Amino acid sequence: MKLGQNAFSGFSVDDMAKAMEFYGHTLGLEVSELPNADLMQITIASGGKVLVYPKDNHEAATFTVLNFPVDDVDEVVDELTTRGVRFERFEGDISTDEKGVFRNGGPTIAWFRDPAGNILSVLEG
């Protein structure tokens, strides 16, 4: 048995059409509808898959559901901002700068939300 060989993650959204538009167009990821189901699959650069499914009583996750490692967080934040993505701003222990980037220990990271309110991030690494 090879338990992790084809493992994948998944999370819910409240509007599949908005999710397809956001992940496919705004973020520029490869997305596809799965046949005979109201499901979406995101294919990430490594070839891994993420399942996105509708849920009538969806509640946005209070944690980061998907992280995107990038070479330059500032460059990606600037690009996504021009595409309409709004980055979260935090004060206190996880204080972010005016762009929404956390630079104070740990990886340089910026958080944003999908249309369903799920938390995503871009981080250097």
PDB file of C-alpha atoms in Angstrom:
ATOM      1  CA  MET A   1       0.000   0.000   0.000  1.00  0.00           C
ATOM      2  CA  LYS A   2       1.326   3.441  -0.976  1.00  0.00           C
ATOM      3  CA  LEU A   3      -0.832   5.704   1.144  1.00  0.00           C
ATOM      4  CA  GLY A   4       0.479   9.094   0.000  1.00  0.00           C
ATOM      5  CA  GLN A   5       0.992   8.295  -3.672  1.00  0.00           C
ATOM      6  CA  ASN A   6      -2.170  10.001  -4.992  1.00  0.00           C
ATOM      7  CA  ALA A   7      -3.213  12.044  -1.965  1.00  0.00           C
ATOM      8  CA  PHE A   8      -4.929  15.374  -2.511  1.00  0.00           C
ATOM      9  CA  SER A   9      -6.485  18.104  -0.445  1.00  0.00           C
ATOM     10  CA  GLY A  10      -9.859  19.761  -0.774  1.00  0.00           C
ATOM     11  CA  PHE A  11     -11.967  22.591   0.576  1.00  0.00           C
ATOM     12  CA  SER A  12     -15.443  23.983   0.111  1.00  0.00           C
ATOM     13  CA  VAL A  13     -16.805  27.147  -1.484  1.00  0.00           C
ATOM     14  CA  ASP A  14     -20.256  28.658  -1.632  1.00  0.00           C
ATOM     15  CA  ASP A  15     -20.281  29.535  -5.353  1.00  0.00           C
ATOM     16  CA  MET A  16     -18.570  27.283  -7.909  1.00  0.00           C
ATOM     17  CA  ALA A  17     -18.825  29.796 -10.779  1.00  0.00           C
ATOM     18  CA  LYS A  18     -17.044  32.476  -8.720  1.00  0.00           C
ATOM     19  CA  ALA A  19     -14.448  29.909  -7.640  1.00  0.00           C
ATOM     20  CA  MET A  20     -13.773  28.851 -11.251  1.00  0.00           C
ATOM     21  CA  GLU A  21     -13.354  32.496 -12.284  1.00  0.00           C
ATOM     22  CA  PHE A  22     -11.111  33.378  -9.329  1.00  0.00           C
ATOM     23  CA  TYR A  23      -8.806  30.358  -9.414  1.00  0.00           C
ATOM     24  CA  GLY A  24      -8.718  30.060 -13.206  1.00  0.00           C
ATOM     25  CA  HIS A  25      -8.713  33.670 -14.375  1.00  0.00           C
ATOM     26  CA  THR A  26      -7.624  35.869 -11.454  1.00  0.00           C
ATOM     27  CA  LEU A  27      -4.927  33.511 -10.148  1.00  0.00           C
ATOM     28  CA  GLY A  28      -4.177  31.932 -13.537  1.00  0.00           C
ATOM     29  CA  LEU A  29      -4.224  28.355 -12.281  1.00  0.00           C
ATOM     30  CA  GLU A  30      -5.212  25.304 -14.296  1.00  0.00           C
ATOM     31  CA  VAL A  31      -8.776  24.465 -13.275  1.00  0.00           C
ATOM     32  CA  SER A  32     -11.200  21.916 -14.627  1.00  0.00           C
ATOM     33  CA  GLU A  33     -14.705  20.759 -13.868  1.00  0.00           C
ATOM     34  CA  LEU A  34     -14.890  17.091 -13.031  1.00  0.00           C
ATOM     35  CA  PRO A  35     -17.283  15.135 -15.247  1.00  0.00           C
ATOM     36  CA  ASN A  36     -20.646  14.103 -13.800  1.00  0.00           C
ATOM     37  CA  ALA A  37     -20.118  16.157 -10.643  1.00  0.00           C
ATOM     38  CA  ASP A  38     -20.362  19.733  -9.455  1.00  0.00           C
ATOM     39  CA  LEU A  39     -16.691  19.698  -8.510  1.00  0.00           C
ATOM     40  CA  MET A  40     -13.643  21.659  -9.592  1.00  0.00           C
ATOM     41  CA  GLN A  41     -10.072  20.455  -9.663  1.00  0.00           C
ATOM     42  CA  ILE A  42      -7.098  22.776  -9.400  1.00  0.00           C
ATOM     43  CA  THR A  43      -3.846  21.395 -10.798  1.00  0.00           C
ATOM     44  CA  ILE A  44      -0.829  22.990  -9.172  1.00  0.00           C
ATOM     45  CA  ALA A  45       2.568  23.332 -10.851  1.00  0.00           C
ATOM     46  CA  SER A  46       4.006  20.244  -9.146  1.00  0.00           C
ATOM     47  CA  GLY A  47       1.215  18.153 -10.677  1.00  0.00           C
ATOM     48  CA  GLY A  48      -0.681  17.860  -7.416  1.00  0.00           C
ATOM     49  CA  LYS A  49      -4.444  18.254  -7.350  1.00  0.00           C
ATOM     50  CA  VAL A  50      -6.775  20.207  -5.078  1.00  0.00           C
ATOM     51  CA  LEU A  51     -10.490  19.405  -5.024  1.00  0.00           C
ATOM     52  CA  VAL A  52     -12.948  22.283  -4.629  1.00  0.00           C
ATOM     53  CA  TYR A  53     -16.542  21.380  -3.854  1.00  0.00           C
ATOM     54  CA  PRO A  54     -19.744  23.342  -3.238  1.00  0.00           C
ATOM     55  CA  LYS A  55     -21.302  23.382   0.187  1.00  0.00           C
ATOM     56  CA  ASP A  56     -24.618  25.112   0.862  1.00  0.00           C
ATOM     57  CA  ASN A  57     -23.762  25.929   4.464  1.00  0.00           C
ATOM     58  CA  HIS A  58     -20.130  26.777   3.651  1.00  0.00           C
ATOM     59  CA  GLU A  59     -18.176  28.573   6.343  1.00  0.00           C
ATOM     60  CA  ALA A  60     -14.834  30.045   5.368  1.00  0.00           C
ATOM     61  CA  ALA A  61     -11.836  28.351   6.905  1.00  0.00           C
ATOM     62  CA  THR A  62     -10.160  30.271   9.727  1.00  0.00           C
ATOM     63  CA  PHE A  63      -6.767  28.933   8.663  1.00  0.00           C
ATOM     64  CA  THR A  64      -4.756  28.957   5.442  1.00  0.00           C
ATOM     65  CA  VAL A  65      -6.143  26.294   3.097  1.00  0.00           C
ATOM     66  CA  LEU A  66      -3.668  26.739   0.235  1.00  0.00           C
ATOM     67  CA  ASN A  67      -0.127  28.159   0.167  1.00  0.00           C
ATOM     68  CA  PHE A  68       1.712  29.209  -2.991  1.00  0.00           C
ATOM     69  CA  PRO A  69       5.518  29.258  -2.632  1.00  0.00           C
ATOM     70  CA  VAL A  70       7.000  31.995  -4.846  1.00  0.00           C
ATOM     71  CA  ASP A  71      10.446  33.464  -5.472  1.00  0.00           C
ATOM     72  CA  ASP A  72       9.413  37.062  -4.769  1.00  0.00           C
ATOM     73  CA  VAL A  73       6.368  37.806  -2.610  1.00  0.00           C
ATOM     74  CA  ASP A  74       6.415  41.535  -3.405  1.00  0.00           C
ATOM     75  CA  GLU A  75       6.338  40.891  -7.145  1.00  0.00           C
ATOM     76  CA  VAL A  76       3.417  38.451  -6.833  1.00  0.00           C
ATOM     77  CA  VAL A  77       1.509  40.728  -4.430  1.00  0.00           C
ATOM     78  CA  ASP A  78       1.883  43.610  -6.894  1.00  0.00           C
ATOM     79  CA  GLU A  79       0.695  41.453  -9.815  1.00  0.00           C
ATOM     80  CA  LEU A  80      -2.286  39.970  -7.970  1.00  0.00           C
ATOM     81  CA  THR A  81      -3.261  43.405  -6.655  1.00  0.00           C
ATOM     82  CA  THR A  82      -3.556  44.618 -10.260  1.00  0.00           C
ATOM     83  CA  ARG A  83      -5.900  41.656 -10.857  1.00  0.00           C
ATOM     84  CA  GLY A  84      -8.167  42.773  -8.027  1.00  0.00           C
ATOM     85  CA  VAL A  85      -6.891  40.582  -5.187  1.00  0.00           C
ATOM     86  CA  ARG A  86      -6.966  42.310  -1.796  1.00  0.00           C
ATOM     87  CA  PHE A  87      -4.369  41.252   0.733  1.00  0.00           C
ATOM     88  CA  GLU A  88      -5.183  40.934   4.418  1.00  0.00           C
ATOM     89  CA  ARG A  89      -3.747  43.487   6.858  1.00  0.00           C
ATOM     90  CA  PHE A  90      -2.913  42.487  10.421  1.00  0.00           C
ATOM     91  CA  GLU A  91      -1.643  44.308  13.491  1.00  0.00           C
ATOM     92  CA  GLY A  92      -0.090  42.882  16.631  1.00  0.00           C
ATOM     93  CA  ASP A  93       1.996  39.693  16.659  1.00  0.00           C
ATOM     94  CA  ILE A  94       1.445  39.125  12.944  1.00  0.00           C
ATOM     95  CA  SER A  95       1.843  42.699  11.797  1.00  0.00           C
ATOM     96  CA  THR A  96       1.819  43.224   8.032  1.00  0.00           C
ATOM     97  CA  ASP A  97       3.045  46.226   6.081  1.00  0.00           C
ATOM     98  CA  GLU A  98       0.990  48.547   3.852  1.00  0.00           C
ATOM     99  CA  LYS A  99       0.998  45.914   1.066  1.00  0.00           C
ATOM    100  CA  GLY A 100      -0.206  43.170   3.405  1.00  0.00           C
ATOM    101  CA  VAL A 101       3.174  41.419   3.651  1.00  0.00           C
ATOM    102  CA  PHE A 102       4.447  39.905   6.902  1.00  0.00           C
ATOM    103  CA  ARG A 103       8.243  40.273   7.183  1.00  0.00           C
ATOM    104  CA  ASN A 104       8.904  39.924  10.919  1.00  0.00           C
ATOM    105  CA  GLY A 105      10.231  36.408  11.487  1.00  0.00           C
ATOM    106  CA  GLY A 106       9.523  33.247   9.602  1.00  0.00           C
ATOM    107  CA  PRO A 107       8.962  33.293   5.866  1.00  0.00           C
ATOM    108  CA  THR A 108       7.927  36.480   4.077  1.00  0.00           C
ATOM    109  CA  ILE A 109       4.212  35.840   3.507  1.00  0.00           C
ATOM    110  CA  ALA A 110       1.024  37.593   2.413  1.00  0.00           C
ATOM    111  CA  TRP A 111      -2.510  36.300   2.951  1.00  0.00           C
ATOM    112  CA  PHE A 112      -5.595  36.841   0.816  1.00  0.00           C
ATOM    113  CA  ARG A 113      -9.074  35.335   0.500  1.00  0.00           C
ATOM    114  CA  ASP A 114     -10.948  33.620  -2.286  1.00  0.00           C
ATOM    115  CA  PRO A 115     -14.545  34.700  -3.072  1.00  0.00           C
ATOM    116  CA  ALA A 116     -15.830  32.193  -0.487  1.00  0.00           C
ATOM    117  CA  GLY A 117     -13.631  33.739   2.224  1.00  0.00           C
ATOM    118  CA  ASN A 118     -11.096  30.889   2.424  1.00  0.00           C
ATOM    119  CA  ILE A 119      -7.593  32.051   3.334  1.00  0.00           C
ATOM    120  CA  LEU A 120      -4.755  31.565   0.826  1.00  0.00           C
ATOM    121  CA  SER A 121      -1.160  32.766   0.910  1.00  0.00           C
ATOM    122  CA  VAL A 122       1.884  33.509  -1.172  1.00  0.00           C
ATOM    123  CA  LEU A 123       5.150  32.946   0.663  1.00  0.00           C
ATOM    124  CA  GLU A 124       8.827  33.034  -0.224  1.00  0.00           C
ATOM    125  CA  GLY A 125      10.383  29.661  -0.285  1.00  0.00           C
TER     126      GLY A 125
END
